Structure formats: C-alpha cells, structure tokens
Amino acid sequence: MNHSGEFGICRDESIVTARCRLRYPQESDIPHIWSASQTPNFNDGLRWSPPDDIAEMSEPFRAAQERWTSGEEYSWAIESRADRDFIGWISIRREPEEGVWSIGFWTHPTRQGQGFATECAAAMLEFGFSRLNASMITAAHAPWNTASGRVLQRIGMRCVRRNPTGFEKNREWVEELEYEIRPE
Ligand SMILES: CC(C)(COP(=O)(O)OP(=O)(O)OC[C@H]1O[C@@H](n2cnc3c(N)ncnc32)[C@H](O)[C@@H]1OP(=O)(O)O)[C@@H](O)C(=O)NCCC(=O)NCCS
C-alpha cells in the first residue's frame, strides 16, 4: 500500500491547480532543488541550510519522503502542467497542537514573480482543510521577506504576531511574522 498517515494520503496522488501539478517528490527533483539552493540569498528565509555538495542532498530528500510516510509532513514538488518542468516545492507539516498544520514553500528563482507560489499555497490551504481536517493552518516568514508575506496575505492568511525567536539559523535567532487561517 502506498497510503500514509491517518488521512490515507497516497504517494501517487496529485493536487492540480490552474497551471501546476503538485506531486510526490522524486529523485529527479534533486538537481532542481540543488540549483535553487545555489542562488545567492535564496536560502536566507528558509529554515534549512543546504549541504555543500549535491551528493549530500539525498539524505534530507529521503527524510522528507519518510515524513510523508509517517504522516508528519506532506511535501510536494510543484511542476508545470503544460510541460512538467520543475517549478518549486511546498509542504504542509503537522504542528504539536491537535488539528494545527503549517505551510512552507519556495519557487525556483527562474520561476518567481509569476504567481506560482500564490496559486499553490492556496491549493495547500484547501488540501489542509479538506483532506487533513485542519482546524487552523499557520505560516511564518522573516520580516524582510516581503514576497512571502504578500503570498500569505493574497491567500487570505492573517498576520497575528511577531516572534523574535522564530527559528534558529547559523546559531542566531531569526525573527518571524506569524500568520494563521481557519476554515471559516
Ligand atoms: C517567497 C517566494 C516563495 C514567492 O514566490 P513567487 O512564486 O515569486 O510568488 P508569486 O509569483 O505568487 O507572487 C510574486 C508576484 O507575482 C505576481 N503574480 C501573481 N500572479 C501572477 C501571474 N499569474 N502572472 C505574473 N505574475 C503574477 C504577484 O502579484 C506577486 O507580485 P507582488 O508580490 O509584487 O504583488 C519566492 O520568492 C521564494 O521562493 N523565495 C525564496 C525562498 C523563500 O523565502 N520562501 C519562503 C520562506 S517563508
């Protein structure tokens, strides 16, 4: 069986939007993730620090697949419906509080500014509320990351607080603006 977690999300399942298909990540995505991660400043607003060598990408990639199997987090590669080209990555992760999930996303630098993050983040909210039965979905971004903030505002999320200790990166706290949305 390729079902995973209590919600029975299948690995061969996809989410279709106007221009994109969100699907289970495949090894062939790694060179695209690597290429995005090598763009100057691309990783600054992301929690991860990419490895120094593409060969070391397999381990975090497999870890993301394992989180899917355990139902802890569903990460989707975003591809173009028109030509199946890689566009980006979007995840929805289970938070400790019952019924609460959080979303995170990025688009490849060659694909930014075309509405793809907005289109796919809206689809991820719909997936969270309808398939994961989320009672609340959260997100966060560093205050300087206004592109991310605009995506979240466009999909109807509300900024609820500023958290000075959002996440730790390079041994320093990164401040974050936190957002929420409920099904209603
Ligand atoms: C933040 C990030 C995900 C935004 O992705 P994106 O794909 O460029 O976002 P969108 O294209 O949906 O929105 C950006 C712009 O495209 C515009 N846009 C929307 N629909 C469009 C369309 N159909 N055609 C052209 N442009 C469009 C939007 O108006 C928006 O412009 P604005 O912000 O000036 O209003 C991207 O910059 C990124 O990956 N950054 C690095 C990683 C990162 O920081 N991730 C977020 C961590 S919290």
Short mmCIF file of C-alpha atoms and ligand atoms in Angstrom, two decimals:
data_model
loop_
_atom_site.label_atom_id
_atom_site.label_comp_id
_atom_site.label_asym_id
_atom_site.label_seq_id
_atom_site.Cartn_x
_atom_site.Cartn_y
_atom_site.Cartn_z
CA MET A 1 0.00 0.00 0.00
CA ASN A 2 1.22 3.48 -0.64
CA HIS A 3 -1.13 5.14 1.83
CA SER A 4 0.44 7.10 4.61
CA GLY A 5 -0.67 8.54 7.90
CA GLU A 6 -4.17 8.52 9.38
CA PHE A 7 -5.51 10.57 6.45
CA GLY A 8 -4.57 7.97 3.82
CA ILE A 9 -2.74 10.36 1.52
CA CYS A 10 -1.36 8.27 -1.38
CA ARG A 11 2.05 8.81 -2.90
CA ASP A 12 0.54 8.62 -6.37
CA GLU A 13 -1.95 11.36 -5.50
CA SER A 14 -1.53 14.80 -7.04
CA ILE A 15 -3.08 18.20 -6.49
CA VAL A 16 -3.96 20.06 -9.67
CA THR A 17 -4.21 23.84 -9.94
CA ALA A 18 -4.80 26.08 -12.96
CA ARG A 19 -1.18 25.81 -14.15
CA CYS A 20 0.53 23.34 -11.79
CA ARG A 21 0.57 19.77 -10.61
CA LEU A 22 1.74 19.09 -7.04
CA ARG A 23 3.11 15.55 -6.75
CA TYR A 24 5.15 13.24 -4.50
CA PRO A 25 8.86 14.21 -4.70
CA GLN A 26 11.10 12.12 -6.98
CA GLU A 27 14.90 11.72 -7.03
CA SER A 28 14.95 13.57 -10.36
CA ASP A 29 13.88 16.72 -8.45
CA ILE A 30 17.20 16.87 -6.58
CA PRO A 31 19.20 18.73 -9.29
CA HIS A 32 16.47 21.41 -9.40
CA ILE A 33 16.43 21.78 -5.60
CA TRP A 34 20.22 21.96 -5.67
CA SER A 35 20.21 24.59 -8.42
CA ALA A 36 17.72 26.76 -6.49
CA SER A 37 19.75 26.41 -3.29
CA GLN A 38 22.89 27.66 -5.05
CA THR A 39 21.29 31.00 -5.95
CA PRO A 40 22.69 33.79 -3.75
CA ASN A 41 20.34 34.69 -0.83
CA PHE A 42 17.76 32.07 -1.86
CA ASN A 43 18.11 30.19 1.46
CA ASP A 44 18.14 33.23 3.75
CA GLY A 45 14.45 33.00 4.63
CA LEU A 46 14.34 29.18 4.75
CA ARG A 47 14.94 27.10 7.85
CA TRP A 48 17.35 24.73 6.19
CA SER A 49 20.97 25.30 5.24
CA PRO A 50 21.76 23.34 2.08
CA PRO A 51 24.70 20.93 2.06
CA ASP A 52 27.98 21.84 0.36
CA ASP A 53 27.70 19.10 -2.23
CA ILE A 54 24.78 17.84 -4.34
CA ALA A 55 25.67 14.27 -3.29
CA GLU A 56 24.61 15.19 0.26
CA MET A 57 21.11 16.20 -0.88
CA SER A 58 19.85 12.60 -0.92
CA GLU A 59 19.64 12.32 2.87
CA PRO A 60 17.40 15.39 3.54
CA PHE A 61 15.40 14.39 0.45
CA ARG A 62 14.79 10.88 1.81
CA ALA A 63 13.95 12.37 5.21
CA ALA A 64 11.18 14.41 3.54
CA GLN A 65 9.85 11.23 1.91
CA GLU A 66 9.91 9.47 5.30
CA ARG A 67 7.95 12.30 6.93
CA TRP A 68 5.30 11.74 4.25
CA THR A 69 5.16 8.02 5.13
CA SER A 70 4.79 8.80 8.84
CA GLY A 71 2.13 11.43 8.14
CA GLU A 72 4.20 14.10 9.86
CA GLU A 73 4.60 16.31 6.78
CA TYR A 74 3.44 16.16 3.17
CA SER A 75 5.98 17.77 0.82
CA TRP A 76 5.07 18.22 -2.82
CA ALA A 77 7.19 19.02 -5.84
CA ILE A 78 5.47 21.63 -7.98
CA GLU A 79 5.63 21.02 -11.73
CA SER A 80 4.15 22.79 -14.70
CA ARG A 81 1.04 21.07 -16.08
CA ALA A 82 2.00 22.26 -19.55
CA ASP A 83 5.49 20.76 -19.81
CA ARG A 84 6.14 19.01 -16.45
CA ASP A 85 9.05 21.38 -15.78
CA PHE A 86 10.04 21.72 -12.13
CA ILE A 87 8.72 24.94 -10.53
CA GLY A 88 9.21 24.60 -6.77
CA TRP A 89 8.34 22.90 -3.51
CA ILE A 90 5.53 23.18 -0.98
CA SER A 91 4.92 21.41 2.33
CA ILE A 92 2.27 21.11 4.94
CA ARG A 93 3.53 19.99 8.33
CA ARG A 94 1.73 18.77 11.43
CA GLU A 95 2.21 21.08 14.42
CA PRO A 96 2.19 19.83 18.04
CA GLU A 97 -1.26 21.32 18.76
CA GLU A 98 -4.08 18.98 17.65
CA GLY A 99 -5.55 19.94 14.27
CA VAL A 100 -2.94 22.61 13.54
CA TRP A 101 -0.77 22.37 10.40
CA SER A 102 1.76 24.80 8.94
CA ILE A 103 2.71 25.50 5.33
CA GLY A 104 6.06 26.43 3.78
CA PHE A 105 7.04 26.91 0.15
CA TRP A 106 9.60 28.11 -2.34
CA THR A 107 9.73 28.57 -6.07
CA HIS A 108 12.83 28.20 -8.23
CA PRO A 109 14.41 31.62 -8.89
CA THR A 110 13.79 31.20 -12.63
CA ARG A 111 10.04 30.79 -11.91
CA GLN A 112 9.41 33.52 -9.37
CA GLY A 113 7.11 36.50 -9.87
CA GLN A 114 4.58 34.58 -12.00
CA GLY A 115 2.03 33.79 -9.31
CA PHE A 116 3.06 30.15 -8.81
CA ALA A 117 3.64 30.38 -5.05
CA THR A 118 0.27 32.09 -4.57
CA GLU A 119 -1.54 29.52 -6.75
CA CYS A 120 0.00 26.53 -4.96
CA ALA A 121 -0.21 27.94 -1.42
CA ALA A 122 -3.96 28.49 -1.95
CA ALA A 123 -4.26 24.85 -3.07
CA MET A 124 -2.32 23.73 0.02
CA LEU A 125 -4.81 25.52 2.31
CA GLU A 126 -7.66 23.74 0.54
CA PHE A 127 -5.83 20.40 0.91
CA GLY A 128 -5.19 21.05 4.62
CA PHE A 129 -8.77 21.90 5.45
CA SER A 130 -10.47 19.29 3.24
CA ARG A 131 -8.08 16.30 3.43
CA LEU A 132 -6.22 16.77 6.71
CA ASN A 133 -9.21 18.17 8.54
CA ALA A 134 -7.09 21.07 9.81
CA SER A 135 -8.75 23.38 12.32
CA MET A 136 -6.07 26.00 11.73
CA ILE A 137 -3.19 26.47 9.27
CA THR A 138 -0.20 28.62 10.15
CA ALA A 139 2.80 30.05 8.29
CA ALA A 140 5.67 32.38 9.06
CA HIS A 141 8.32 34.44 7.31
CA ALA A 142 11.23 36.68 8.21
CA PRO A 143 10.02 40.33 8.27
CA TRP A 144 12.32 41.29 5.37
CA ASN A 145 10.83 38.53 3.18
CA THR A 146 8.01 40.65 1.81
CA ALA A 147 7.46 38.37 -1.22
CA SER A 148 6.49 35.59 1.15
CA GLY A 149 4.27 37.95 3.16
CA ARG A 150 2.41 39.05 0.03
CA VAL A 151 1.76 35.42 -0.94
CA LEU A 152 0.31 34.68 2.51
CA GLN A 153 -1.85 37.82 2.51
CA ARG A 154 -3.16 37.09 -1.00
CA ILE A 155 -4.35 33.63 0.08
CA GLY A 156 -6.24 35.18 3.00
CA MET A 157 -3.90 34.49 5.90
CA ARG A 158 -3.74 37.00 8.73
CA CYS A 159 -0.57 38.16 10.44
CA VAL A 160 -1.14 37.58 14.16
CA ARG A 161 2.21 38.13 15.87
CA ARG A 162 5.88 38.93 15.64
CA ASN A 163 8.04 36.20 17.15
CA PRO A 164 11.61 37.32 17.95
CA THR A 165 12.74 33.67 18.24
CA GLY A 166 11.02 32.23 15.15
CA PHE A 167 13.78 29.78 14.27
CA GLU A 168 17.49 29.34 14.81
CA LYS A 169 19.89 29.58 11.89
CA ASN A 170 23.68 29.78 12.00
CA ARG A 171 23.43 29.97 15.80
CA GLU A 172 21.26 33.09 15.70
CA TRP A 173 17.55 33.59 16.19
CA VAL A 174 15.65 34.66 13.09
CA GLU A 175 12.67 36.86 13.87
CA GLU A 176 9.41 35.84 12.13
CA LEU A 177 5.98 37.24 11.42
CA GLU A 178 3.41 34.52 12.14
CA TYR A 179 0.19 34.02 10.18
CA GLU A 180 -2.98 31.99 10.75
CA ILE A 181 -6.12 31.00 8.92
CA ARG A 182 -9.14 28.93 10.00
CA PRO A 183 -11.61 27.13 7.71
CA GLU A 184 -14.32 29.77 8.07
C1 LIG B 1 8.68 33.93 -1.45
C2 LIG B 1 8.53 33.17 -2.75
C3 LIG B 1 8.06 31.76 -2.45
C4 LIG B 1 7.48 33.87 -3.65
O1 LIG B 1 7.31 33.04 -4.78
P1 LIG B 1 6.69 33.58 -6.15
O2 LIG B 1 6.43 32.36 -6.96
O3 LIG B 1 7.58 34.62 -6.74
O4 LIG B 1 5.36 34.27 -5.66
P2 LIG B 1 4.18 34.77 -6.60
O5 LIG B 1 4.68 34.78 -8.01
O6 LIG B 1 2.98 34.02 -6.28
O7 LIG B 1 3.99 36.24 -6.13
C5 LIG B 1 5.01 37.15 -6.52
C6 LIG B 1 4.48 38.14 -7.54
O8 LIG B 1 3.93 37.58 -8.70
C7 LIG B 1 2.76 38.33 -9.08
N1 LIG B 1 1.79 37.46 -9.76
C8 LIG B 1 0.71 36.85 -9.23
N2 LIG B 1 0.07 36.13 -10.16
C9 LIG B 1 0.75 36.31 -11.32
C10 LIG B 1 0.59 35.81 -12.63
N3 LIG B 1 -0.42 34.97 -12.96
N4 LIG B 1 1.49 36.19 -13.57
C11 LIG B 1 2.51 37.01 -13.25
N5 LIG B 1 2.72 37.49 -12.00
C12 LIG B 1 1.84 37.15 -11.05
C13 LIG B 1 2.19 38.76 -7.79
O9 LIG B 1 1.41 39.95 -7.96
C14 LIG B 1 3.40 39.00 -6.97
O10 LIG B 1 3.86 40.32 -7.08
P3 LIG B 1 3.82 41.25 -5.82
O11 LIG B 1 4.36 40.42 -4.68
O12 LIG B 1 4.70 42.37 -6.21
O13 LIG B 1 2.38 41.60 -5.62
C15 LIG B 1 9.87 33.14 -3.54
O14 LIG B 1 10.38 34.44 -3.63
C16 LIG B 1 10.92 32.24 -2.93
O15 LIG B 1 10.92 31.04 -3.19
N6 LIG B 1 11.84 32.80 -2.15
C17 LIG B 1 12.96 32.05 -1.60
C18 LIG B 1 12.50 31.05 -0.58
C19 LIG B 1 11.63 31.67 0.49
O16 LIG B 1 11.98 32.70 1.04
N7 LIG B 1 10.47 31.02 0.74
C20 LIG B 1 9.54 31.49 1.75
C21 LIG B 1 10.01 31.17 3.14
S1 LIG B 1 8.90 31.84 4.37
#
